[in-house]
Every structure is written in C-alpha cells, then in structure tokens.
CSV table of C-alpha atoms and ligand atoms in Angstrom, one decimal:
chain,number,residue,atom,x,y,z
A,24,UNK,CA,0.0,0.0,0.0
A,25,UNK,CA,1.0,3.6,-0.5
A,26,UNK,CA,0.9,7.1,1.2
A,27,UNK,CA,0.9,10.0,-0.5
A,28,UNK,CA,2.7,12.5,1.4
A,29,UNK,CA,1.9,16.2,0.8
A,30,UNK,CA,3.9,18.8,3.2
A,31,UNK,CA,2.9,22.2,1.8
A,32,UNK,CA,3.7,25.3,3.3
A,33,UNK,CA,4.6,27.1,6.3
A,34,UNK,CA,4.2,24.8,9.1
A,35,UNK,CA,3.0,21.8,7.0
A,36,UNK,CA,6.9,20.2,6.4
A,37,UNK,CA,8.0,20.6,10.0
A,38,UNK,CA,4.8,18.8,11.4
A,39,UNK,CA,4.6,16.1,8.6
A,40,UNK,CA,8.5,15.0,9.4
A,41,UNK,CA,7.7,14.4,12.7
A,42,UNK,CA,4.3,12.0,11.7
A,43,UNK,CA,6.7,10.4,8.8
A,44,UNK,CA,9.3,9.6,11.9
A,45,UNK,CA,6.4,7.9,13.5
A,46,UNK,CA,5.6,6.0,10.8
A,47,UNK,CA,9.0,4.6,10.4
A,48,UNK,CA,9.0,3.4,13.9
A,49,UNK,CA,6.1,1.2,13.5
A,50,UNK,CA,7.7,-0.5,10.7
A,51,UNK,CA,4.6,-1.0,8.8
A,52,UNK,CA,6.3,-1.4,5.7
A,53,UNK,CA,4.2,1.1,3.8
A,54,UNK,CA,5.4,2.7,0.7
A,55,UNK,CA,5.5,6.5,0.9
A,56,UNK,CA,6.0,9.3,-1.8
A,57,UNK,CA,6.4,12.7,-1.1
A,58,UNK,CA,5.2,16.0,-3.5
A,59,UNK,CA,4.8,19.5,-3.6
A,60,UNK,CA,1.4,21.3,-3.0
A,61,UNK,CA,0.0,24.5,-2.3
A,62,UNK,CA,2.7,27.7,-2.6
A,63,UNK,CA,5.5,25.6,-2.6
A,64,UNK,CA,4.6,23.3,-5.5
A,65,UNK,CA,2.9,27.1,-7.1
A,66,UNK,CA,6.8,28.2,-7.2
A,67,UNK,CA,7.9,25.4,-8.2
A,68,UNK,CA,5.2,24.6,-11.2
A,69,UNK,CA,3.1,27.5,-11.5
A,70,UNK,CA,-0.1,25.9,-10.2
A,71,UNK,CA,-0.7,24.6,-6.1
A,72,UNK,CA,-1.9,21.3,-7.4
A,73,UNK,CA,0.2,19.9,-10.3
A,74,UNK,CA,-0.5,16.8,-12.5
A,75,UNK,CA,1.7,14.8,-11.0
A,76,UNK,CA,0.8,15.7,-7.1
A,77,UNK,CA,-3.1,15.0,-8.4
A,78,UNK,CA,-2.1,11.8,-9.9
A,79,UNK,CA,0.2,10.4,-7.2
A,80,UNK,CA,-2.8,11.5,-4.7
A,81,UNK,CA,-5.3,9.5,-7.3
A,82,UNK,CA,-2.9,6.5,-6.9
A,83,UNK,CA,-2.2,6.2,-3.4
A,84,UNK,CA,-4.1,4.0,-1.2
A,85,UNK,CA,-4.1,7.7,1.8
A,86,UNK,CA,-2.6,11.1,1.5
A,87,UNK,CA,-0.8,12.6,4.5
A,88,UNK,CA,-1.5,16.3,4.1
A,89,UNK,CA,0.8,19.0,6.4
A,90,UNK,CA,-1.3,22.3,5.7
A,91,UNK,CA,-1.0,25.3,2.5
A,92,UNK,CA,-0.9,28.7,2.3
A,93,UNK,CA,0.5,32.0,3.0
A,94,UNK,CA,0.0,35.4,3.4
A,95,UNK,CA,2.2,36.4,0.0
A,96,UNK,CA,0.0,34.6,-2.0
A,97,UNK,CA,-3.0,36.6,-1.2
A,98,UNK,CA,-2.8,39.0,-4.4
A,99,UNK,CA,-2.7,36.1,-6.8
A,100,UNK,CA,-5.8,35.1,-8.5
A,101,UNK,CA,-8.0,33.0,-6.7
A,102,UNK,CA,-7.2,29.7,-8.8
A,103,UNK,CA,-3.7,29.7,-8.3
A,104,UNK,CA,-3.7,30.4,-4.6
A,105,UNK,CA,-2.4,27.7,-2.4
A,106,UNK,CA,-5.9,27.1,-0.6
A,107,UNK,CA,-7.3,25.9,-3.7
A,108,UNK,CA,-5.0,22.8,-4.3
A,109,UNK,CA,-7.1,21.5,-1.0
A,110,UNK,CA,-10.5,22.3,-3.1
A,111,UNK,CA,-9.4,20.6,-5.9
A,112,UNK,CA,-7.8,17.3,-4.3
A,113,UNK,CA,-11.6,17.2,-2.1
A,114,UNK,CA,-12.9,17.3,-5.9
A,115,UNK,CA,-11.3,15.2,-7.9
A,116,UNK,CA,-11.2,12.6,-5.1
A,117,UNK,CA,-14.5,12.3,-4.2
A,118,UNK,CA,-13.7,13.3,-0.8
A,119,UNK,CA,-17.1,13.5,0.7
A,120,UNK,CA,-17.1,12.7,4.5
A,121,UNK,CA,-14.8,15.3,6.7
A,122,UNK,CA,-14.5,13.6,9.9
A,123,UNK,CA,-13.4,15.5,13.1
A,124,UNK,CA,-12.9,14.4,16.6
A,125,UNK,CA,-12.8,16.3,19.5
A,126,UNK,CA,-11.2,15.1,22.5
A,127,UNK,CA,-9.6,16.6,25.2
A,128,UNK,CA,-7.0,15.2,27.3
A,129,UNK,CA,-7.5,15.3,31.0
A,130,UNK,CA,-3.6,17.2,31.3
A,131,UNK,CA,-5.4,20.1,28.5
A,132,UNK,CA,-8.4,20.7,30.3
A,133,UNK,CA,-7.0,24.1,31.3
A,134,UNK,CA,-6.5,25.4,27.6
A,135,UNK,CA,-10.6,25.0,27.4
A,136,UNK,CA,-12.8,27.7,27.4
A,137,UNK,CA,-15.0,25.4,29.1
A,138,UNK,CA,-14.8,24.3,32.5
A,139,UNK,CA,-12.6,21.3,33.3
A,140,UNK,CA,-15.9,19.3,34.6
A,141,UNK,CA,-17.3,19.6,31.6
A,142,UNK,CA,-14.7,19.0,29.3
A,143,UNK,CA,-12.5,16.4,31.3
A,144,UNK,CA,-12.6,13.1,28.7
A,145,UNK,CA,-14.5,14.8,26.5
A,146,UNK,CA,-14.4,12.3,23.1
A,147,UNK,CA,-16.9,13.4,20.4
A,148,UNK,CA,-16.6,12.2,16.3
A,149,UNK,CA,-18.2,15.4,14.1
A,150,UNK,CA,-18.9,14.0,10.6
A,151,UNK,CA,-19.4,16.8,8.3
A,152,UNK,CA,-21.0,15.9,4.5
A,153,UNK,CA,-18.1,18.0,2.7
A,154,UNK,CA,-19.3,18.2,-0.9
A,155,UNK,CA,-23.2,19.4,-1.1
A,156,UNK,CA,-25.3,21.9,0.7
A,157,UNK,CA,-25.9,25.4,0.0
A,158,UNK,CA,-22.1,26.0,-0.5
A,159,UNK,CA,-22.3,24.1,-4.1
A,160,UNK,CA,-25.9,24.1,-4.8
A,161,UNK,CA,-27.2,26.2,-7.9
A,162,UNK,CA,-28.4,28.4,-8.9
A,163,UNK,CA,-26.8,30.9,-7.2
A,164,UNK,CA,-25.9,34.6,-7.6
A,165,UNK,CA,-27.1,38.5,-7.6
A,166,UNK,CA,-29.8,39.5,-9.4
A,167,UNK,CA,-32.7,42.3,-9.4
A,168,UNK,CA,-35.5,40.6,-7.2
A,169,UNK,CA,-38.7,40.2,-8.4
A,170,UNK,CA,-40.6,39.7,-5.3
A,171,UNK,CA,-40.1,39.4,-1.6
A,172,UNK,CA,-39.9,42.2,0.8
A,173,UNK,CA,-38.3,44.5,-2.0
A,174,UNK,CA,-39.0,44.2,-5.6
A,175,UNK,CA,-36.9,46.0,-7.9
A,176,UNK,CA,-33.9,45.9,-5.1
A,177,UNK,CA,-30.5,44.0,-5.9
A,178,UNK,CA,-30.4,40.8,-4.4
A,179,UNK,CA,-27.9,38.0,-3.8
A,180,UNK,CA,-29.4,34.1,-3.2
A,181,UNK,CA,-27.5,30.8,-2.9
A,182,UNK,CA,-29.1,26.9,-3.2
A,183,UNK,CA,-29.6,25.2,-0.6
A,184,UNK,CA,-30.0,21.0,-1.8
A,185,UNK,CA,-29.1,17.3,-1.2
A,186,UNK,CA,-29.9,14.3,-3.0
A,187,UNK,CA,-30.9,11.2,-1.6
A,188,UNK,CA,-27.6,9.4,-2.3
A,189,UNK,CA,-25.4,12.0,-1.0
A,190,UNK,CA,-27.7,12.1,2.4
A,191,UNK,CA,-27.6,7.7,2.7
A,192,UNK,CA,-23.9,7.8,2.0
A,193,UNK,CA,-23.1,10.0,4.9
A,194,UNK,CA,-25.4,8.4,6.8
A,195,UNK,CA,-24.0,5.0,6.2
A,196,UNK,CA,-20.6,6.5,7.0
A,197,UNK,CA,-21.9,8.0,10.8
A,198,UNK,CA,-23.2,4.5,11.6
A,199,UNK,CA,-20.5,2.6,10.9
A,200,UNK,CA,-18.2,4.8,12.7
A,201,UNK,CA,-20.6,5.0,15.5
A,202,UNK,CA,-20.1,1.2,15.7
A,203,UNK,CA,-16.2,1.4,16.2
A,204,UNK,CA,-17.5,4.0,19.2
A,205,UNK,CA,-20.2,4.1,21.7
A,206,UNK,CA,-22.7,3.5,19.1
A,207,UNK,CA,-24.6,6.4,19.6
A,208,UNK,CA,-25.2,8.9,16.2
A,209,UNK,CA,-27.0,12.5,16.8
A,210,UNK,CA,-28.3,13.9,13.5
A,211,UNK,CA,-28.5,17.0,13.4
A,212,UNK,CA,-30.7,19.3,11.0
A,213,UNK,CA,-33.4,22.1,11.1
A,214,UNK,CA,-35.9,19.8,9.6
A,215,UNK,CA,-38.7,23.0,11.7
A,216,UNK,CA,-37.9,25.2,8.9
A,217,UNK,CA,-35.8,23.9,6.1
A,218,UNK,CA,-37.2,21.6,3.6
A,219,UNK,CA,-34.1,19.6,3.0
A,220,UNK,CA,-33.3,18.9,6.1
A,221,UNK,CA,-36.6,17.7,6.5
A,222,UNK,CA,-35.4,15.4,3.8
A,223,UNK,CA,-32.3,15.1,5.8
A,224,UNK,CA,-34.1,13.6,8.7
A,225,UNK,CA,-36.2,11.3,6.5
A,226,UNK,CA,-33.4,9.6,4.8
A,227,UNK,CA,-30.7,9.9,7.8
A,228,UNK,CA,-34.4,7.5,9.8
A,229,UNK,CA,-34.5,5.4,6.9
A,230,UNK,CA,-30.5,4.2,6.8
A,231,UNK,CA,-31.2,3.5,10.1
A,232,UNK,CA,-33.3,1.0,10.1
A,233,UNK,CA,-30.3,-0.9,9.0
A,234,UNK,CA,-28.2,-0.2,12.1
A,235,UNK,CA,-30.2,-1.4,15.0
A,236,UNK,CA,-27.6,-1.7,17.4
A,237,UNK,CA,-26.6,1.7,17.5
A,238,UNK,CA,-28.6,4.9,18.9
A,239,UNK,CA,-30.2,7.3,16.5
A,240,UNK,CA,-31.2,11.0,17.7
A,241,UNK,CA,-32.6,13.8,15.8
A,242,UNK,CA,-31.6,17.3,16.9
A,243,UNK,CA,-32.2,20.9,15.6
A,244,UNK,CA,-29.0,22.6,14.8
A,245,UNK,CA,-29.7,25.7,17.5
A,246,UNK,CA,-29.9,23.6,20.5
A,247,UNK,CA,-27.1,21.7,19.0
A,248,UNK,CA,-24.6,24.8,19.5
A,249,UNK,CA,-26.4,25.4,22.8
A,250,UNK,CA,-26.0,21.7,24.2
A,251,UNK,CA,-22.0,21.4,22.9
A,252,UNK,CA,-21.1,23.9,25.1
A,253,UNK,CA,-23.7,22.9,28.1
A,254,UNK,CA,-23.0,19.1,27.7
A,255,UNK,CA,-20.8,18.2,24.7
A,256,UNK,CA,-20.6,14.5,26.8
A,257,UNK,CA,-23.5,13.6,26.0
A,258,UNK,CA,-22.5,13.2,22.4
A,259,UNK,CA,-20.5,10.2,20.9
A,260,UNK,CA,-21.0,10.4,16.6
A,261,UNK,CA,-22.4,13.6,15.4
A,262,UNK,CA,-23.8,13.9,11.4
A,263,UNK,CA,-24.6,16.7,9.5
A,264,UNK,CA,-24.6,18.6,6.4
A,265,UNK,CA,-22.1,20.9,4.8
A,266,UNK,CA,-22.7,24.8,6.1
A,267,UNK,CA,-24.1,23.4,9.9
A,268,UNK,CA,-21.1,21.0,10.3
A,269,UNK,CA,-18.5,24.0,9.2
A,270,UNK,CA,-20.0,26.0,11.7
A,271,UNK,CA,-20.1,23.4,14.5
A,272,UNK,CA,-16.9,21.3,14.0
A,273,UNK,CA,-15.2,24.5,14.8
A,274,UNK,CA,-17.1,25.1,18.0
A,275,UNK,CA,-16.4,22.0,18.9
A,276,UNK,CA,-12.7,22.3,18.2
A,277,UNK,CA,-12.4,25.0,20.9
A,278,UNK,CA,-14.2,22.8,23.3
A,279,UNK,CA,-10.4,20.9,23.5
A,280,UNK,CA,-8.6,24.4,23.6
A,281,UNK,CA,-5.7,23.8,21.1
A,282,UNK,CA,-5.8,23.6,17.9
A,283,UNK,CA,-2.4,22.1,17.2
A,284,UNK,CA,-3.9,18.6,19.0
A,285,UNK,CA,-6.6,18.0,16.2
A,286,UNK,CA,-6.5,16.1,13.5
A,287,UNK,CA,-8.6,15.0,10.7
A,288,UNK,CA,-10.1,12.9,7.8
A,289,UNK,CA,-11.6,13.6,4.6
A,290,UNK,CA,-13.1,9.6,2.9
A,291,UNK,CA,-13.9,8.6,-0.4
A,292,UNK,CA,-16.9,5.8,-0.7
A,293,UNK,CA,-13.8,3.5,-0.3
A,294,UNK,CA,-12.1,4.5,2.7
A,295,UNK,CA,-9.4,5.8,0.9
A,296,UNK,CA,-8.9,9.6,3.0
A,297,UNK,CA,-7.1,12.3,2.8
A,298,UNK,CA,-5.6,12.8,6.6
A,299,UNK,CA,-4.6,16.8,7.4
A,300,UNK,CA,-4.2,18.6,11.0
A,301,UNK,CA,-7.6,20.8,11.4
A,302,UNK,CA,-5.6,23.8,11.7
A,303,UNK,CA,-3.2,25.7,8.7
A,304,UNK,CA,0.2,26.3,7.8
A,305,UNK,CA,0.6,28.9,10.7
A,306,UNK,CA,3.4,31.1,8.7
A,307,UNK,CA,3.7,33.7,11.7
A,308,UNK,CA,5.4,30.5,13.7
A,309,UNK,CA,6.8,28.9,10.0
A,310,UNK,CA,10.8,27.2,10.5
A,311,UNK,CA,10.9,28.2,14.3
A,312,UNK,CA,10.8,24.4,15.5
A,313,UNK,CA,7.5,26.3,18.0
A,314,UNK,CA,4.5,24.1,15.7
A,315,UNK,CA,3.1,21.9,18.1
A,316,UNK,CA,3.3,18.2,15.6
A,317,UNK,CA,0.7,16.2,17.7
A,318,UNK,CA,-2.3,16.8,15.2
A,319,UNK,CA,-0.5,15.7,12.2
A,320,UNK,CA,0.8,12.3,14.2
A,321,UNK,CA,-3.1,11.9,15.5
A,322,UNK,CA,-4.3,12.5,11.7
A,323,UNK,CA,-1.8,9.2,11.0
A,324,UNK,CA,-3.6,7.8,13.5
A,325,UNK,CA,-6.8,8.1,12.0
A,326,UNK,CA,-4.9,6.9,8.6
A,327,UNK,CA,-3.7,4.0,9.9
A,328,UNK,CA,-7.4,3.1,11.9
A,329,UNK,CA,-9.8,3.9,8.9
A,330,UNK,CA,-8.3,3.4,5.5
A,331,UNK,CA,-5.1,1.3,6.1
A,332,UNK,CA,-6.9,-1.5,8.5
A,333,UNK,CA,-4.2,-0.5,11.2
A,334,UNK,CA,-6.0,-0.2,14.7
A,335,UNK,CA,-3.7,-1.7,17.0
A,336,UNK,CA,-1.1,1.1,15.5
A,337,UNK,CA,-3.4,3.6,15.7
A,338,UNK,CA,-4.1,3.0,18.8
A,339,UNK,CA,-0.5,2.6,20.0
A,340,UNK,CA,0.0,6.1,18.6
A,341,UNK,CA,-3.0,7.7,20.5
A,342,UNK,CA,-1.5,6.1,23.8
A,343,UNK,CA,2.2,7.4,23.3
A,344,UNK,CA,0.5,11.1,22.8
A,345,UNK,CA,-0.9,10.2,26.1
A,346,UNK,CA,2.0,9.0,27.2
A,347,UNK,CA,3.7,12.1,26.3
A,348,UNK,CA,1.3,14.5,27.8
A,349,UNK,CA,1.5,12.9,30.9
A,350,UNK,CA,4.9,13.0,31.0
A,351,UNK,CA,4.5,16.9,31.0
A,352,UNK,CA,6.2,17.3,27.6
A,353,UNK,CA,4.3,20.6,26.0
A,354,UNK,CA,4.9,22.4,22.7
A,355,UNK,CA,4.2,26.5,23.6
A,356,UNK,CA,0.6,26.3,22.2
A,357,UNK,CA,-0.4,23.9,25.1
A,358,UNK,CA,2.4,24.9,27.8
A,359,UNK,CA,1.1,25.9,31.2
A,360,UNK,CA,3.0,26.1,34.6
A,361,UNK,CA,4.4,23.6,35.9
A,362,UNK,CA,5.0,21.2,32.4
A,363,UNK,CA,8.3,21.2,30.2
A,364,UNK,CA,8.3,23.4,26.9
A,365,UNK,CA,9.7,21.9,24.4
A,366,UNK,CA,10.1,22.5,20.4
A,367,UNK,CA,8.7,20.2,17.1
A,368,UNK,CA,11.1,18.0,16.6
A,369,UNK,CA,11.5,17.2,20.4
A,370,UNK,CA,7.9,16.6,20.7
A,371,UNK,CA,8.4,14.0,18.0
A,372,UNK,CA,11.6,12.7,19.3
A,373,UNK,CA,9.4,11.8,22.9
A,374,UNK,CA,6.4,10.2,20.7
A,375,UNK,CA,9.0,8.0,19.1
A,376,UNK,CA,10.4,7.3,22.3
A,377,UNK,CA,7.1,6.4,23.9
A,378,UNK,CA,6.3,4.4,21.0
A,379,UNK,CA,9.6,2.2,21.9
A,380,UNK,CA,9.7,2.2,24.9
A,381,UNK,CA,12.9,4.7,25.7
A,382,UNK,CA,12.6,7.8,27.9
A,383,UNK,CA,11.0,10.3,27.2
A,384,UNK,CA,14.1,13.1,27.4
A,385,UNK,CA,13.4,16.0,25.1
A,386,UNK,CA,16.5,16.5,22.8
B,6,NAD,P1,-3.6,28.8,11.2
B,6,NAD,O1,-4.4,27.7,11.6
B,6,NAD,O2,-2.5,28.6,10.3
B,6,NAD,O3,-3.1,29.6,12.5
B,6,NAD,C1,-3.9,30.2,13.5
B,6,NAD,C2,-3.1,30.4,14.8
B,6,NAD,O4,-2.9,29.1,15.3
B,6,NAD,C3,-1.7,31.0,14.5
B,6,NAD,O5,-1.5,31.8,15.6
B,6,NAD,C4,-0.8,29.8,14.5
B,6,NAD,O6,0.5,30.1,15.0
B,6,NAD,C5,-1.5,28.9,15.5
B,6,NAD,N1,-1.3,27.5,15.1
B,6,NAD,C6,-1.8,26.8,14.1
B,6,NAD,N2,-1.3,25.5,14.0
B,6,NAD,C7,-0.5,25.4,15.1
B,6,NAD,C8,0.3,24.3,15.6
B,6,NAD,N3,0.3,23.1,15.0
B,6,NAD,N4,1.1,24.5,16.7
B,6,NAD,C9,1.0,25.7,17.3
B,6,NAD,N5,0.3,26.8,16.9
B,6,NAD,C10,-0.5,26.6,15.8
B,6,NAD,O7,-4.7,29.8,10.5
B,6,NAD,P2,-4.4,31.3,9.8
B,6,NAD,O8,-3.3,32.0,10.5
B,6,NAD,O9,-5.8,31.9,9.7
B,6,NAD,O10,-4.0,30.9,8.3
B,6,NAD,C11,-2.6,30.8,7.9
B,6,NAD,C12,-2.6,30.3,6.5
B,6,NAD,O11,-3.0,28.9,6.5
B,6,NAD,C13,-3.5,31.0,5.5
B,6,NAD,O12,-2.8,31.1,4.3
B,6,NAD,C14,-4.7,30.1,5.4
B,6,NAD,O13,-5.3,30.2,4.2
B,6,NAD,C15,-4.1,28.7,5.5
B,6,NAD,N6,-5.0,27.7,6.0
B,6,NAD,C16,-4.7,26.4,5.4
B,6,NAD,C17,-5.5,25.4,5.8
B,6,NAD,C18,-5.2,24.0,5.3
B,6,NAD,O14,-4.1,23.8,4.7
B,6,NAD,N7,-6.0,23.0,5.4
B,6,NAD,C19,-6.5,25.5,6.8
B,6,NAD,C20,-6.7,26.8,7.4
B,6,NAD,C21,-5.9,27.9,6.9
C-alpha cells in the first residue's frame, strides 16, 4: 500500500516530518512518496496542485497532508492560490465525508474555554457531508429581485439542496463509525424550517433501520450549538450537512482548547482519505521548531485506523500522545506552569520514544 505525502507550506513540512518519523518506527512497511502542494509546488510549477501531485494522490491507497498557504500569496488570482489545491484534491477525489474528533486530554483541560468538569474526557466524532449543501448548490448569484420584501432591489441568493444518495452515504458513514465508538449517532438538522433537512431527517431514519444496534437521535441545529457547550458529553458520533457541520466542528474544536492537537479525515466511498491537521500552515510560527506536531501524528492515526486497517497502531500512537502529555512534555501552544516546553522535533523525538519504549528526554 501507499501514502501520499503532501507537506505544503509554512508549518506543514515541520509537522509532517515528525508523523513520517512515527511512521518509520512502527515498521509498517508502507510505501510513501512525497510532493509539492499548495505555494510551494505554485513556485515550483506554476499551479498549487500539479498533475503529477493529483495523480500520485489519485494513486495512493491515503494522502498525508501537512497544511498550504501564505499570506504572499493573497494577491494572486484565486485559482492559483495555495488554498485551492485543497479544493481541488476534495474534488477530484471524491472526498465526501470530513470527519473531526474532539477530544480533550484530561492534562489540556486548562487550555478550554469550558470548565474542566465539563470537558474532562470529553471524546466526540463530528462528521461533516463536505461536498453538497448550500455551498455548491445552484443556482446561485445577484440579481434584481422580483418579489419578496423589496422588488426591484438588488439581491444575492445561494441553493440550498441534497440528493438522496449524498444524504444515505453519509449516513452510512456515521453508523458505521458510530459502531467502532459508543454506538450512539445525533443527526443534526433544522428539519422545523428547512425543507431539505426535512429530507435530511427522513433519509438519515431510513438508513437507520439498517443499524439497529446503534442509537439514532434527531436534533435541531440551534440547540445543537447550545448543548455542545452545556454538555458536549453527552455526544458520541455527530452527522450533518455541509454549512451546519463547518460552523459546528469549529465550535467544537475550541471545546479541546488547542488547535495544534486536532487532526482529521476527509473519505472517499472507499475508505481511501485524505488525513490533514484541522488547523493551517501557521506562517507567523513557520521554520521556528514552535508548531506543536501532535495533530498531524493523531491525523496518522486516523490513517492507519480507517483506510489502512491499522487499529492496533493507531491505537499505540494515540496512547504514546498520552503517554507524552502525561509525562508533562508541551509544545508553547499547550504549555502551562508547571509542564516542560519543548520544540517540534523534540515533541516528536518523545512520541518515538514512547512508541519504543525509551525515555521520554526531550533532545
Ligand atoms: P492557522 O491555523 O495557520 O493559524 C492560526 C493560529 O494558530 C496561529 O497563531 C498559529 O501560529 C496557530 N497554530 C496553528 N497551528 C498550530 C500548531 N500546529 N502549533 C502551534 N500553533 C499553531 O490559521 P491562519 O493563520 O488563519 O492561516 C494561515 C494560512 O493557513 C493562511 O494562508 C490560510 O489560508 C491557511 N490555511 C490552510 C489550511 C489548510 O491547509 N487546510 C487551513 C486553514 C488555513
């Protein structure tokens, strides 16, 4: 099997050397292949997402993705900006399910916004249906309206659709990973107002019915922002479409405090996933060894667990981040009183030594 490994920019080759040492450890005999994306492969081929990084991508059984972009590229037209190589590989791939966990450690409870009670083991999946919805639905655009509140007036209007196959796909995709969890899947919609998510909720009941063993519960998307910050325990595997899931995944990223300790997935109807950190390429800290590494080593983790068939790795990798943070190892983005700060590489140098068993001394 093989990885396709995509650095990118700023932060996105430190981080990714440190998950590729990690990967070497567990001698999983994977073959890996590394190219340019984003502004680095833009200056080095005049486009962020060459032909030959789409085909390797195309041809690899995962893709390892660091993070793209940077502020200098801001003034070039939008197709040739580094962001849009991350469009275009969701695309072309078929990348339809973003997944998102949130968990927070019990040694991060601090860096929540939350209070430690409510936070404290705090392990929630966020599936987010990545391709449809009102941000690719058409028609769309500005036009003189007709009717409504003010005839005659200028007027802008987006789309807002999902097919039946898009909706059982994702569906499909939130029960099965409910079953490698605590088999519990909140749908969440606004099925009161909206006609498609009336639709949503129809479908979402229907898939159901082939998942018996695991929980199914509907949920508006309002009290779904109110009840992830008032009890986001109560949640195991939550579903929903495009715009809502944008909006809440990132709420429920803060939850765990840091963004440098979240990873993520975006699958195919095969499995086959791109695997990025949630957050970007972080130019203001860019080649100062500060970029905390831990999201891009958990995103392996999630590699390894739901394209590659890897559990047991996966879950050695998840227990030597553990392992780490108990220790009191900290990159600055996590660091509190009392722990160790430490730099990139040496927070991957004590993952690989948790991993084999060595001591965890920061180099
Ligand atoms: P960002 O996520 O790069 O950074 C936000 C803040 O978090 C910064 O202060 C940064 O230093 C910090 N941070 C991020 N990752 C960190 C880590 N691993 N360790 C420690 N601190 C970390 O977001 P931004 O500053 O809004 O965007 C910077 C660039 O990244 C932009 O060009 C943007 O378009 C791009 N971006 C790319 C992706 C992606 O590749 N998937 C996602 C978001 C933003």
């Amino acid at each position: 099997m093989k990885i396709a490994i995509l650095p990118g920019d700023g932060i996105g080759t430190e981080i990714v050397a440190q998950a590729l040492r990690v990967l070497e450890v567990l001698d999983l005999r994977f073959e890996t292949e590394t190219a340019l994306v984003g502004g680095a492969a833009y200056e080095a081929h005049g486009h962020p997402l060459p032909e030959g990084t789409l085909k390797l991508a195309q041809a690899a059984d995962a893709i390892l993705f660091g993070a793209v972009g940077d502020w200098k590229y801001d003034k070039l037209e939008r197709a040739l900006r580094p962001e849009q190589a991350i469009l275009g590989l969701r695309k072309q791939l078929g990348l339809f399910a973003n997944l998102r966990p949130a968990l927070c450690y019990p040694q991060l409870t601090h860096a929540s916004s939350l209070k430690p009670e409510l936070v404290a083991g705090l392990d929630l999946l966020i599936i987010r249906e990545l391709t449809g919805d009102i941000y690719f639905g058409q028609p769309r655009g500005r036009r003189t309206a007709v009717d409504g509140h003010f005839p005659g007036a200028e007027e802008a209007f987006d789309t807002m659709r999902y097919s039946r196959p898009e909706i059982e796909r994702i569906a499909h995709v939130a029960f099965q990973a409910a079953r490698r969890r605590h088999r519990k899947v909140t749908s969440v919609d606004k099925a009161n107002v909206l006609e498609t998510f009336q639709f949503w909720k129809d479908v979402v009941t229907e898939v159901h019915a082939q998942y018996p063993d695991v929980e199914l519960q509907h949920m508006y998307v309002d009290n779904a922002a109110m009840q992830l910050v008032k009890a986001p325990k109560a949640f195991d595997v939550v579903v929903t479409g495009n715009m809502f899931g944008d909006i809440l995944s990132d709420e429920a990223a803060m939850l765990t405090g840091s963004i440098g300790m979240l990873p993520s997935a975006s699958l195919d109807r095969q499995n086959k996933g791109l695997y990025e950190p949630s957050h970007g390429s972080a130019p203001d800290i860019a080649g100062k060894d500060l970029a905390n590494p831990l999201a891009t080593i958990l995103s392996l983790a999630m590699m390894l667990r739901y394209s590659l068939d890897q559990a047991a790795a996966a879950d050695r990798i998840e227990a030597a981040v553990q392992a780490v943070l108990a220790a009191g190892l900290r990159t600055a983005d996590i660091w509190s009183e009392g722990t160790t700060r430490i730099g990139t590489r040496a927070m991957g140098d004590a993952v690989v030594a948790a991993l084999t068993g060595k001591a965890m001394t920061p180099s």
